[in-house]
Short mmCIF file of C-alpha atoms in Angstrom, two decimals:
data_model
loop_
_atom_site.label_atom_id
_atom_site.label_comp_id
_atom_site.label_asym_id
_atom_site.label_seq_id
_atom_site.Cartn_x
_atom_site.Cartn_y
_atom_site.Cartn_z
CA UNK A 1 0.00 0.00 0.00
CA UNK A 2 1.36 3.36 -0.72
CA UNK A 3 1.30 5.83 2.42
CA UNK A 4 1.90 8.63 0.08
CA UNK A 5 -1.54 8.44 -1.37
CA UNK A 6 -3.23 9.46 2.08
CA UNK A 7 -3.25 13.07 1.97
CA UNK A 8 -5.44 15.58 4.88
CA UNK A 9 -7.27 18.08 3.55
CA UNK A 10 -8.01 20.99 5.47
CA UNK A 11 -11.01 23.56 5.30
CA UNK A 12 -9.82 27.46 3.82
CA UNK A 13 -11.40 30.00 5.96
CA UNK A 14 -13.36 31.29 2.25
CA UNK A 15 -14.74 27.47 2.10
CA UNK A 16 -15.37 26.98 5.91
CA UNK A 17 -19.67 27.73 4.43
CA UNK A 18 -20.76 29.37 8.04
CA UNK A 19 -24.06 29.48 8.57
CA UNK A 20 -26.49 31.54 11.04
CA UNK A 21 -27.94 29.33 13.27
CA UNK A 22 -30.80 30.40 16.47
CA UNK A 23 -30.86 28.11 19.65
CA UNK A 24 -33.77 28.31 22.06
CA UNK A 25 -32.51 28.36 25.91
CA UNK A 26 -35.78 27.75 27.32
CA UNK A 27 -35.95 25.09 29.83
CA UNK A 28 -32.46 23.68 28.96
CA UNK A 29 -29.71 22.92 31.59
CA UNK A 30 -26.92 26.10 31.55
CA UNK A 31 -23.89 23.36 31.05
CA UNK A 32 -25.71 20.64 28.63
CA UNK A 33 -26.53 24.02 26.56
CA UNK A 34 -23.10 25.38 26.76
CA UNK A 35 -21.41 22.31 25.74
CA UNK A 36 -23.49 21.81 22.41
CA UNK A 37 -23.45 25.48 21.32
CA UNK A 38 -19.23 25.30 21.72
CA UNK A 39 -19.25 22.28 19.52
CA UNK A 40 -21.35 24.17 17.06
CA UNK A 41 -18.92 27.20 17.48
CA UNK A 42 -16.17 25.22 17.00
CA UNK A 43 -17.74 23.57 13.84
CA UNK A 44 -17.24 20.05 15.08
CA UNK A 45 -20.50 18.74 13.53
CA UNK A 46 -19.25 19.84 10.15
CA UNK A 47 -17.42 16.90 8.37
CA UNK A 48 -14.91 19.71 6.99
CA UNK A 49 -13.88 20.37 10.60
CA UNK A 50 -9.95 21.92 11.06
CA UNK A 51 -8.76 22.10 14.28
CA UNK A 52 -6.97 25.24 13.84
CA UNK A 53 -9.38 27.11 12.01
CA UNK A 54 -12.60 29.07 12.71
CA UNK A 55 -15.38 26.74 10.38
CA UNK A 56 -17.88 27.04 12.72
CA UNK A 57 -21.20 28.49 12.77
CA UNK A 58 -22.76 31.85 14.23
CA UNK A 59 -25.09 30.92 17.33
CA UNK A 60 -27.89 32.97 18.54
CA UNK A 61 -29.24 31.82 21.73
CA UNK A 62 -32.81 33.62 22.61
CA UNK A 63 -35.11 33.02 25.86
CA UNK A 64 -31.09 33.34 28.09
CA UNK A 65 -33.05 34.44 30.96
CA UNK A 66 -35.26 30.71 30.89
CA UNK A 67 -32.52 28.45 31.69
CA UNK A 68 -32.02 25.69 34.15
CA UNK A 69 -29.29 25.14 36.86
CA UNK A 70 -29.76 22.41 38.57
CA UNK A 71 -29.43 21.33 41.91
CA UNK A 72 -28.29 24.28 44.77
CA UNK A 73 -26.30 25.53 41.87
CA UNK A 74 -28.49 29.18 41.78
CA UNK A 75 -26.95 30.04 45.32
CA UNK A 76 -23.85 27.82 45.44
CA UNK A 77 -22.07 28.54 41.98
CA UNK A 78 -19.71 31.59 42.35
CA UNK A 79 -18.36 33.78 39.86
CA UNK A 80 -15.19 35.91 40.59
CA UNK A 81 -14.29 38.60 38.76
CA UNK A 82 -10.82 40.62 39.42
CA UNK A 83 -10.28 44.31 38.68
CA UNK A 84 -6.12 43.87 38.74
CA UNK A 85 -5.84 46.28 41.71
CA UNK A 86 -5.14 44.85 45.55
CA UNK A 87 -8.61 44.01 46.92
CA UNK A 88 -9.90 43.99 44.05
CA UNK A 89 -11.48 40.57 43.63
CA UNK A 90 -15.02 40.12 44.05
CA UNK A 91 -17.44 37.25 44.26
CA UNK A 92 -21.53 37.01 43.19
CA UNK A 93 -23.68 33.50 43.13
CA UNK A 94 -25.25 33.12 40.14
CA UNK A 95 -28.54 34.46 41.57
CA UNK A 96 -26.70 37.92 42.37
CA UNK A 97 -25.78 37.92 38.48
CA UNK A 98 -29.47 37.34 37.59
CA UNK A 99 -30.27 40.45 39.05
CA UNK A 100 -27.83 42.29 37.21
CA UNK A 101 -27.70 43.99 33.60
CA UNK A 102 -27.80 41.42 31.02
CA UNK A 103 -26.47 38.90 33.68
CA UNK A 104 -28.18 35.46 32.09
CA UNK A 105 -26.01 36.39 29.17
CA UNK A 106 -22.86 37.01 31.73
CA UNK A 107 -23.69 33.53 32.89
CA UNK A 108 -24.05 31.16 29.46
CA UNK A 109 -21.11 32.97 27.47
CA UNK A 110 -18.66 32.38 30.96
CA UNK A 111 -20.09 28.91 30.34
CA UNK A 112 -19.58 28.85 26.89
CA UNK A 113 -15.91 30.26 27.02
CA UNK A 114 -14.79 27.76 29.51
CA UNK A 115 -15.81 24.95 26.83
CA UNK A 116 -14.05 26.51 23.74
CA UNK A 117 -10.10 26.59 23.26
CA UNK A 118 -7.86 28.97 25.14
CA UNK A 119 -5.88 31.32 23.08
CA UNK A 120 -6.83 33.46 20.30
CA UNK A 121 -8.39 31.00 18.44
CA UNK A 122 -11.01 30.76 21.37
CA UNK A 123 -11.42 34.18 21.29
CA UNK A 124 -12.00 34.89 17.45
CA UNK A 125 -14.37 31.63 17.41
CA UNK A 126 -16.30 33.74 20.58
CA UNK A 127 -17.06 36.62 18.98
CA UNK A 128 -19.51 34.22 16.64
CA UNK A 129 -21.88 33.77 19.55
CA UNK A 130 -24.50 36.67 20.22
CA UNK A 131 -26.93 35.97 23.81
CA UNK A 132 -30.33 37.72 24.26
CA UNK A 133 -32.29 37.29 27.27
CA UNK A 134 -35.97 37.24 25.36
CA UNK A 135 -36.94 35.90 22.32
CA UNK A 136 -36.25 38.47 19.89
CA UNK A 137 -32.99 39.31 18.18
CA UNK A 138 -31.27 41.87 15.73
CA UNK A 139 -29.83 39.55 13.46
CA UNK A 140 -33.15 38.90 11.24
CA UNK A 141 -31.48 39.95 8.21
CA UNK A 142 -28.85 36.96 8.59
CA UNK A 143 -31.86 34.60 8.13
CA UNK A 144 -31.07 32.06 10.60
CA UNK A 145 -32.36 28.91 11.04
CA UNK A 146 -33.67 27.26 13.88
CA UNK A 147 -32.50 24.09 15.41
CA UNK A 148 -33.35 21.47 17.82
CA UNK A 149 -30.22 21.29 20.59
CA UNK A 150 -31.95 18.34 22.01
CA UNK A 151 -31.45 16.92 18.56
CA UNK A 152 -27.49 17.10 18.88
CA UNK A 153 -24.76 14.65 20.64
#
């Protein structure tokens, strides 16, 4: 057999064929979400899938403010955030962030970042994901197309 004939083909970023895609958050489970919308960020459902590239799709999660944490997890789960100065480092449960400006979407994209790559290519493939807390969103023009998460591995 002749090894030379096996060749890997990898996906150009003008070929990668991204596609708008909107997720429904309503009644899902914040980490089961997160986990399936980084695979779909990533583009690890596509069979053209590069590791070092950015050939995944655009995510819109609506209904943010409708999801699930199970367990104790609403007044157990702590989020710190540090400023850089001395005593600067401070803590809120997830049901302090609730309460906050746009803090369901605080919530799923620090989920969603912990699941993708660290690096740039994490944060290039991050900027591809856009959170709203209700059901309606500004990227109508994209035509996006719903899917089923339940649906995916």
């Amino acid at each position: 057999m002749n090894t030379l004939s096996f060749k890997t083909s990898y996906v150009t970023p003008e070929a990668a064929n991204k596609q708008w895609v909107v997720v429904d958050a309503q009644g899902q489970t914040l980490g089961r979400l997160a986990s399936k919308v980084a695979k779909i960020l990533r583009g690890k459902y596509k069979p053209v899938f590069t590791p070092n590239m950015d050939c995944g799709d655009n995510v819109i999660i609506i209904n943010a403010s409708q999801i699930v944490l199970s367990g104790n997890k609403m007044n157990s789960k702590i989020y710190l955030t540090y400023s850089g100065y001395p005593g600067g480092q401070h803590k809120a449960t997830a049901l302090e962030m609730t309460k906050r400006v746009n803090g369901y979407e605080k919530i799923v994209r620090h989920a969603v970042k912990g699941m993708l790559p660290k690096g740039i290519l994490g944060a290039k493939v991050l900027k591809n994901l856009y959170i709203y807390e209700g059901a309606e969103h500004k990227q109508q023009a994209q035509n996006p197309t719903a899917i089923d998460i339940n649906l995916l591995k």
